[in-house]
Short mmCIF file of C-alpha atoms in Angstrom, two decimals:
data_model
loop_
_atom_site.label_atom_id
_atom_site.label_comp_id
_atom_site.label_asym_id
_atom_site.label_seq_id
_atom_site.Cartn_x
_atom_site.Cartn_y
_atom_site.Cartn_z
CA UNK A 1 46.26 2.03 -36.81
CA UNK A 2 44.13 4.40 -38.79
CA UNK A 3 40.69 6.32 -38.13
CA UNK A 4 38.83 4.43 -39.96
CA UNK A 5 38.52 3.20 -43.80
CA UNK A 6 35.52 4.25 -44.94
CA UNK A 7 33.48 0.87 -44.64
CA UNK A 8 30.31 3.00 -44.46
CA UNK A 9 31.22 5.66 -47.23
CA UNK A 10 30.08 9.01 -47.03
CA UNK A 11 29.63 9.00 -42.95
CA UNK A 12 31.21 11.48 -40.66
CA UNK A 13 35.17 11.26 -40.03
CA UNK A 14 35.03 8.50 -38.16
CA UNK A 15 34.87 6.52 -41.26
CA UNK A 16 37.87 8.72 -42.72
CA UNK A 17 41.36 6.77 -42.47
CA UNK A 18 43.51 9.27 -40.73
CA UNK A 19 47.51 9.51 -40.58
CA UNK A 20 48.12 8.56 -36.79
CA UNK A 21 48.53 12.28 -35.63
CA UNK A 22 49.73 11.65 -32.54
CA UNK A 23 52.18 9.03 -33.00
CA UNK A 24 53.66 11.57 -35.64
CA UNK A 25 53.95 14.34 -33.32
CA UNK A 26 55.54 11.95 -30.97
CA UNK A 27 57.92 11.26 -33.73
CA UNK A 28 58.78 14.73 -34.19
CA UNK A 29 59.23 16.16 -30.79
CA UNK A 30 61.82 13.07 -30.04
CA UNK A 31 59.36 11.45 -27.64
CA UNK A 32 59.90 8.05 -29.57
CA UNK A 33 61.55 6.94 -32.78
CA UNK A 34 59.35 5.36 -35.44
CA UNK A 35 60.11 4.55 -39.25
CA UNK A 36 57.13 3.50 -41.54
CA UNK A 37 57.01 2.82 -45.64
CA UNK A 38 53.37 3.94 -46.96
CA UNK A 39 50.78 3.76 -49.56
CA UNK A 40 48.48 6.89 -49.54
CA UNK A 41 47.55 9.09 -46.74
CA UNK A 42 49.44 7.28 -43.95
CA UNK A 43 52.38 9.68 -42.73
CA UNK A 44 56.36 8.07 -43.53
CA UNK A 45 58.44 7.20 -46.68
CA UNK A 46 56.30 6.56 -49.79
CA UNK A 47 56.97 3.35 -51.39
CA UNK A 48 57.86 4.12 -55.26
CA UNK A 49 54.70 3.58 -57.28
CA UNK A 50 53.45 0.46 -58.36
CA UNK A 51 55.43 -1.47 -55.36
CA UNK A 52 54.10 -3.18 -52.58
CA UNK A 53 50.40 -2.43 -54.25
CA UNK A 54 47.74 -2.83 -51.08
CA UNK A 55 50.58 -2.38 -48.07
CA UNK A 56 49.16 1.49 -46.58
CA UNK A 57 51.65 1.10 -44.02
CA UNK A 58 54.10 -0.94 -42.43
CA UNK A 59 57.16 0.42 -39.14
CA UNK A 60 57.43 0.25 -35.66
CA UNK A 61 57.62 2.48 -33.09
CA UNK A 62 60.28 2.10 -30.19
CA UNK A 63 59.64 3.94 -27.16
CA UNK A 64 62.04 4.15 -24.39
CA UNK A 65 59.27 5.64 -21.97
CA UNK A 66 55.74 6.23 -21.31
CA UNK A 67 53.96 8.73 -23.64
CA UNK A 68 51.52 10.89 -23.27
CA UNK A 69 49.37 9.66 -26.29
CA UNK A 70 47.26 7.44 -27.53
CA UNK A 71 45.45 5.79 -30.75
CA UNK A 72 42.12 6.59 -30.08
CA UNK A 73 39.23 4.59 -31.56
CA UNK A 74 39.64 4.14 -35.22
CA UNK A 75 38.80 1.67 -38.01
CA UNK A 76 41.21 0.30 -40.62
CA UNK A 77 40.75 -0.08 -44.30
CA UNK A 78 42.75 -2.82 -44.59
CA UNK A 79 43.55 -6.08 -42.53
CA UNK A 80 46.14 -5.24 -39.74
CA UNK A 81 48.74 -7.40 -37.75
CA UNK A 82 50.69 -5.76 -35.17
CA UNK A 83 53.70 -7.46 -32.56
CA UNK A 84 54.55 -6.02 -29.10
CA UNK A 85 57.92 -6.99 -28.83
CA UNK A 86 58.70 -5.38 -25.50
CA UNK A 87 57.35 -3.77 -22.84
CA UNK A 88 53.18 -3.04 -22.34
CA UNK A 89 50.58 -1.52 -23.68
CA UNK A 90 46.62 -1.70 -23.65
CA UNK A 91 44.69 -2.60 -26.66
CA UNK A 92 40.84 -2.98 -26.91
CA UNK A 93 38.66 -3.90 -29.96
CA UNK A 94 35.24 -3.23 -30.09
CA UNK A 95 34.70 -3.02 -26.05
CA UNK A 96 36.48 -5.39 -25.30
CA UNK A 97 40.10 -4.43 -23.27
CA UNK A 98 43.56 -6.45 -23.69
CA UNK A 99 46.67 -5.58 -21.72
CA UNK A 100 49.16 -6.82 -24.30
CA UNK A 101 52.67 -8.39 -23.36
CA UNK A 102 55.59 -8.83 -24.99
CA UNK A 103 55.38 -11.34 -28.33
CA UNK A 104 51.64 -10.64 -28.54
CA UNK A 105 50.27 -10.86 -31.95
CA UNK A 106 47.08 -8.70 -33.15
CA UNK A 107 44.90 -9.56 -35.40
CA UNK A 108 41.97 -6.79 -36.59
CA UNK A 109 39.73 -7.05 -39.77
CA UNK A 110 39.23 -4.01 -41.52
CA UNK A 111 36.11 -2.62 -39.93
CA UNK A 112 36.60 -3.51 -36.44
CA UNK A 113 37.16 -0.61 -34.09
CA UNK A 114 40.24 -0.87 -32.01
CA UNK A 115 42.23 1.30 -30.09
CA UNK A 116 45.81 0.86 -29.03
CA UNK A 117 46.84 2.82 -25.80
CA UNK A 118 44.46 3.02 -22.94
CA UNK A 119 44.52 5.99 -23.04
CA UNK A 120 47.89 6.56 -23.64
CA UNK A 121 50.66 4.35 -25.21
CA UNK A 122 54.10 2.12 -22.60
CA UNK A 123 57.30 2.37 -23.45
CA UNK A 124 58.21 -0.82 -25.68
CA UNK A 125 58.97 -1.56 -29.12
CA UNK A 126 55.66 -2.30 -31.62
CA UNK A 127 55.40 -3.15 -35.20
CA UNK A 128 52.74 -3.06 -37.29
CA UNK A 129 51.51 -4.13 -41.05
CA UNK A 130 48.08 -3.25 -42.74
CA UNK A 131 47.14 -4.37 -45.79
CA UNK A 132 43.91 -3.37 -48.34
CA UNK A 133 42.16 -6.68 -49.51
CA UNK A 134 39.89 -4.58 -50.87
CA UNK A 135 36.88 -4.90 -48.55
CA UNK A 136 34.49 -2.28 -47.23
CA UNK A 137 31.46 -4.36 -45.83
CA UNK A 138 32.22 -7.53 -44.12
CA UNK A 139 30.19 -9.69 -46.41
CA UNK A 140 32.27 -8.49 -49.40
CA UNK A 141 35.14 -11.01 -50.57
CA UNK A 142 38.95 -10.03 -50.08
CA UNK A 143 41.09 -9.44 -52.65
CA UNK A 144 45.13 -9.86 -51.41
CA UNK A 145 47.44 -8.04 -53.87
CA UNK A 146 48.96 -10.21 -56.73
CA UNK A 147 52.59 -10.59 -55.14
CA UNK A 148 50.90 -12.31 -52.08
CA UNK A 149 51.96 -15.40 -53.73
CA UNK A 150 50.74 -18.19 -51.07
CA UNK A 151 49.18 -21.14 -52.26
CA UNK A 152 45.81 -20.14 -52.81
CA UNK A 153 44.32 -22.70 -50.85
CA UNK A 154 47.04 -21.31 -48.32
CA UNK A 155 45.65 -17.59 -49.14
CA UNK A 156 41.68 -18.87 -48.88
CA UNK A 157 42.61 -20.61 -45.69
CA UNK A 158 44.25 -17.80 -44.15
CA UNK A 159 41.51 -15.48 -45.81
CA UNK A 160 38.54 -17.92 -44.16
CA UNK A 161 40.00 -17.96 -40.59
CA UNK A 162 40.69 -13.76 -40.46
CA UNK A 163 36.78 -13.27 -41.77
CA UNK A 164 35.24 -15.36 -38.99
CA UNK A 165 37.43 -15.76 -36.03
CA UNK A 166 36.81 -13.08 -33.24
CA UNK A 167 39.94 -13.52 -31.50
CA UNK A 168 41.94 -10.36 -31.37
CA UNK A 169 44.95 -11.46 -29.21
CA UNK A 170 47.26 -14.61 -29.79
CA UNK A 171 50.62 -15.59 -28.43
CA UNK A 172 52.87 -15.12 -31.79
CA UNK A 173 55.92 -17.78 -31.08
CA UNK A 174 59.48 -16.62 -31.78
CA UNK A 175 59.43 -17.22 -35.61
CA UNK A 176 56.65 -14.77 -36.28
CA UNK A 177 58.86 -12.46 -33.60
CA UNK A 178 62.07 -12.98 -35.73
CA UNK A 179 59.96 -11.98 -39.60
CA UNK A 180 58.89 -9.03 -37.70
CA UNK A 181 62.25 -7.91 -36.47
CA UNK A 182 63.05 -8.32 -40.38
CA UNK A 183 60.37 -6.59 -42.01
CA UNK A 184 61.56 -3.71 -39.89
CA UNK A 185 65.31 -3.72 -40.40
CA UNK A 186 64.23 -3.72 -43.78
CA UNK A 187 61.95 -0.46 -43.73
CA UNK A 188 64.37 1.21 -41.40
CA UNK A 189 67.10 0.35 -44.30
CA UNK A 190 65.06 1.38 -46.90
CA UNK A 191 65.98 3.82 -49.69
CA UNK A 192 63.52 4.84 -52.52
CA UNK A 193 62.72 0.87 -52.93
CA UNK A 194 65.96 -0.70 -52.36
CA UNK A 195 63.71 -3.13 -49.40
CA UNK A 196 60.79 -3.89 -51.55
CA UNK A 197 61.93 -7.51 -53.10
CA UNK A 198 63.24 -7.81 -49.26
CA UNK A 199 59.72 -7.02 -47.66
CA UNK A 200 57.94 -8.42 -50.66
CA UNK A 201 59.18 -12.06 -49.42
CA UNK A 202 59.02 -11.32 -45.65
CA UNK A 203 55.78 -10.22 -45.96
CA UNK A 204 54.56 -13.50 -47.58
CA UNK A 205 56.65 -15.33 -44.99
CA UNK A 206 54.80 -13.65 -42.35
CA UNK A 207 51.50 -14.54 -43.33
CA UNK A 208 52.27 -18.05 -43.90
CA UNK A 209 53.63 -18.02 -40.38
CA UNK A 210 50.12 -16.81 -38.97
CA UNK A 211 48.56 -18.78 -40.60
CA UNK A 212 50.71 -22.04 -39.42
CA UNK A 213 50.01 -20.45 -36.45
CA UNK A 214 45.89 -20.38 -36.38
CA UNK A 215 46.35 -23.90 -37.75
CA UNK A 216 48.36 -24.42 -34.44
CA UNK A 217 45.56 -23.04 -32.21
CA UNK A 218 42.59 -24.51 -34.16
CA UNK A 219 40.68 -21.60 -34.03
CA UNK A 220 36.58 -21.57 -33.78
CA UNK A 221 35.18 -19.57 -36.92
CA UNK A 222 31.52 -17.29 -36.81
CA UNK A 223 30.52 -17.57 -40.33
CA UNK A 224 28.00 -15.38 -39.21
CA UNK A 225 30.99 -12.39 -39.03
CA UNK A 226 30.55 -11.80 -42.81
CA UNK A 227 26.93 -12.54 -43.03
CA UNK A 228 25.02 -9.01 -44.13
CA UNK A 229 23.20 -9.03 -41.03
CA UNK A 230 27.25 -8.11 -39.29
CA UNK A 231 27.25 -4.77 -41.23
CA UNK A 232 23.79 -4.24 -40.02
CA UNK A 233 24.80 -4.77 -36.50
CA UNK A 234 28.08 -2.65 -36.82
CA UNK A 235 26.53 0.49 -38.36
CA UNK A 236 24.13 0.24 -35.40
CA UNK A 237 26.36 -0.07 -32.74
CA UNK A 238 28.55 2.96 -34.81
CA UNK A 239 25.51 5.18 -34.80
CA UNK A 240 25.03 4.65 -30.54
CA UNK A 241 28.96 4.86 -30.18
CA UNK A 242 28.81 7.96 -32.26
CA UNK A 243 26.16 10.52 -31.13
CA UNK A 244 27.47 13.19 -33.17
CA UNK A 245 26.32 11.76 -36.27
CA UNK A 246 22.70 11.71 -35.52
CA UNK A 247 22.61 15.31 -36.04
CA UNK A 248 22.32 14.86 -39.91
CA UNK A 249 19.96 14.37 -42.11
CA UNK A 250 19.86 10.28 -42.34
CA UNK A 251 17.55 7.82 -44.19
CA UNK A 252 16.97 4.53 -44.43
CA UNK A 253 17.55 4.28 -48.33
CA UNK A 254 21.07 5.20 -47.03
CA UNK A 255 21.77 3.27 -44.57
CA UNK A 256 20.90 0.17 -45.99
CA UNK A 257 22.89 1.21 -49.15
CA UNK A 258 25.71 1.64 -46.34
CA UNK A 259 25.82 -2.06 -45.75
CA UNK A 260 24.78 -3.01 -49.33
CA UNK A 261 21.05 -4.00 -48.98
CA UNK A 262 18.08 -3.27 -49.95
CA UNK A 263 15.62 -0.91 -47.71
CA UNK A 264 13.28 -4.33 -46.90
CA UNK A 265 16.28 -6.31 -45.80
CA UNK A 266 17.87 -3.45 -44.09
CA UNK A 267 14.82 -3.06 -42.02
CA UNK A 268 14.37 -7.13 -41.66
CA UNK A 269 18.10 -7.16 -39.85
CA UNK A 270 17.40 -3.80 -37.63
CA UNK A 271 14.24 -4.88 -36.66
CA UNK A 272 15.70 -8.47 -35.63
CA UNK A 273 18.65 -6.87 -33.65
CA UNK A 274 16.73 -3.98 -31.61
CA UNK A 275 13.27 -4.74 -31.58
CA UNK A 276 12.53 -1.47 -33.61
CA UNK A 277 12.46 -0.36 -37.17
CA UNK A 278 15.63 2.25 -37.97
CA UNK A 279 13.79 4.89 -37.90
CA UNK A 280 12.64 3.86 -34.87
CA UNK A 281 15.75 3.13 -33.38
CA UNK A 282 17.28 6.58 -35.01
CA UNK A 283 14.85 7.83 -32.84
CA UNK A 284 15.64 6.24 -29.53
CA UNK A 285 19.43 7.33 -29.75
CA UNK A 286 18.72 10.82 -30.55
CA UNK A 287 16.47 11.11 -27.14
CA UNK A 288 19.12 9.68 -25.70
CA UNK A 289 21.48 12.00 -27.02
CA UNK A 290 19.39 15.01 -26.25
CA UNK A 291 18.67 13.64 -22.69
CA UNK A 292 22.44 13.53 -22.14
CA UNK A 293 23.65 16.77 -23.63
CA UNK A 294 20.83 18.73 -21.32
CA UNK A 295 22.49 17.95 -18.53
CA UNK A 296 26.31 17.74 -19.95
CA UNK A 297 25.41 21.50 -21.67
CA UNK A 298 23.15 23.46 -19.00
CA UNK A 299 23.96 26.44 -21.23
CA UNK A 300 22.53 24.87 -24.82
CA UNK A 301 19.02 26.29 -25.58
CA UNK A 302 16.07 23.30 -25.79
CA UNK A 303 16.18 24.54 -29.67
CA UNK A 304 20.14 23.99 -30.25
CA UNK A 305 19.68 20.39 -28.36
CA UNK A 306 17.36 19.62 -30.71
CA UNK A 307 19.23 20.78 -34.09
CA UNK A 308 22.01 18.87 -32.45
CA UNK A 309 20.77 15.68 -31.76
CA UNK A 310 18.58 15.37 -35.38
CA UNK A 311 15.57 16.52 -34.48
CA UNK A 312 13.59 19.34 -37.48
CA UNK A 313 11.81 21.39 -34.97
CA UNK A 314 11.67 21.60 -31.49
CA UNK A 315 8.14 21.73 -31.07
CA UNK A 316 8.56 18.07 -32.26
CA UNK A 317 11.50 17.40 -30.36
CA UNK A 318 9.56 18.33 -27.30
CA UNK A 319 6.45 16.34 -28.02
CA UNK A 320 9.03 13.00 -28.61
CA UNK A 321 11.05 13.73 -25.63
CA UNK A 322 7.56 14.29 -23.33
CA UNK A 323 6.46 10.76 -24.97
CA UNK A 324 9.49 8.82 -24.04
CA UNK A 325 10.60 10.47 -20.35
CA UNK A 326 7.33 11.51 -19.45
CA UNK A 327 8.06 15.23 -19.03
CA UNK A 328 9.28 18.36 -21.26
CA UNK A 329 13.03 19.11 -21.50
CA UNK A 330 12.50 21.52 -19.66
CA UNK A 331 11.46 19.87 -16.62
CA UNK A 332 13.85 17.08 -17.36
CA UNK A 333 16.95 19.60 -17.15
CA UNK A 334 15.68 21.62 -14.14
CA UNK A 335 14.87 18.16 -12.21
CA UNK A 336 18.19 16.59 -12.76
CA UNK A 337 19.66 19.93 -12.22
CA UNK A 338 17.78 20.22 -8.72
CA UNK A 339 19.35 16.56 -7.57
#
């Protein structure tokens, strides 16, 4: 439940973890009460230094009515299991939209975008637990933290099934309802560390239980989900879902040192997924862009639609935009306009 760890570094703030703003303010006003124990940025009681190494938060919320917020779209840096215990709420990952129910179990790696309220959060009671394994790109390899003390072909099992299974919504069973309940009793009792040998083996004991659990459901595995041709594919889609960020200045060289690749591979995996080299394909979105925000903005100058959407002059802008729609945006503006 954070914007974003920063699995493509140096990007806009989408790629910035944030500290849940609104459920915060929700806190604060009364609206709903939450308790949370945190590594970091993440707003709530810091765990003493040097415990619970990798955990950048774990709570709940309780809600006795609707709100009037949400978790908008947002990426974590770490793995992250969350529980509906009561009541409803929606919950989508990467398009894709879930109306969870009570004893609902989520399950998102750390660079899939999710959002949890749609828009806006149900009353009902929801815990949550994300953990850093230490991953940026998909293809990298996951570190847990050394007191995750499953067996490690337990821990590679788990590890292999979270990597490669797409499945964002599973029925959790009682047992992995009960650890929950426990974990939070034990942040809600917590005291400058007095939980942390508590959570340390409730923690374990809940990831044994999911993973009993997967075993249970004999899950289908992509092994193609960390393959480097998945970070290609994600920075793409983040660059259409994410107009804004075509205003700067971006090059290949970058992007492909984004999803840890070479410029000739980089190009290889765009080229396979859209038909078009990056730049290319930069290209496409930022007409795209432009052709939008004429007609969203009447008021924007064709110069300022160009600076915003990436273009370096406008005189080039307005030879691209005549190649692709067939007329000036000018005449593209006015004609819509007209309709």
């Amino acid at each position: 439940m954070s914007k974003s760890g920063p699995i493509y570094q140096d990007r806009d703030a989408t790629y910035t973890a944030d500290t849940c703003a609104p459920l915060v303010r929700a806190t604060e006003a009364g609206e709903l009460h939450s308790e949370a124990l945190v590594n970091g940025h993440y707003c709530g009681r810091k765990i003493p230094r040097g415990a619970l190494t990798g955990i950048k938060t774990v709570g709940f919320w309780d809600a006795q009515h609707d709100q009037n917020w949400g978790l908008d779209w947002h990426r974590n840096e770490g793995i992250e299991l969350t529980l509906l215990e009561s009541g409803r709420v929606g919950f989508s990952v990467e398009g894709d939209d879930h109306q969870l129910r009570p004893g609902d179990l989520t399950v998102t790696r750390p660079w899939q975008s999710h959002r949890v309220g749609c828009p806006n959060v149900g009353a009902g009671r929801l815990h949550w637990l994300i953990i850093d394994v230490g991953v940026r790109q998909p293809h990298q390899a996951w570190r847990w933290p050394s007191w995750i003390v499953l067996a490690p072909s337990d821990r590679d099992e788990l590890t292999d099934i979270l990597r490669h299974n797409e499945r964002p919504v599973w029925p959790s069973g009682e047992e992995i309802l009960i650890c929950f309940r426990k974990i939070s009793a034990a942040v809600e009792a917590d005291r400058d560390g007095s939980s942390t040998s508590r959570l340390t083996v409730l923690i374990n004991e809940l990831l044994l239980l999911t993973l009993e659990m997967l075993r249970r459901a004999d899950v289908s595995l992509d092994r193609e989900l960390s393959a480097t041709r998945r970070s290609v594919e994600l920075l793409l889609a983040d660059l259409q879902d994410n107009p804004r960020q075509l205003a700067e200045d971006v090059s290949v060289r970058d992007l492909a040192q984004l999803c840890g690749l070479g410029v000739t591979q980089f190009n290889a995996h765009c080229k396979r997924l859209t038909n078009m080299t990056p730049n290319q394909y930069i290209k496409h979105l930022r007409l795209g862009a432009a052709a939008a925000m004429l007609l969203e903005q009447p008021t924007l100058s064709i110069t300022d639609v160009a600076i915003r959407c990436g273009f370096s002059s406008s005189q080039y802008f307005a030879t691209t935009f005549q190649n692709r729609f067939g007329c000036s945006p000018r005449v593209y503006r006015d004609s819509h306009r007209s309709k």
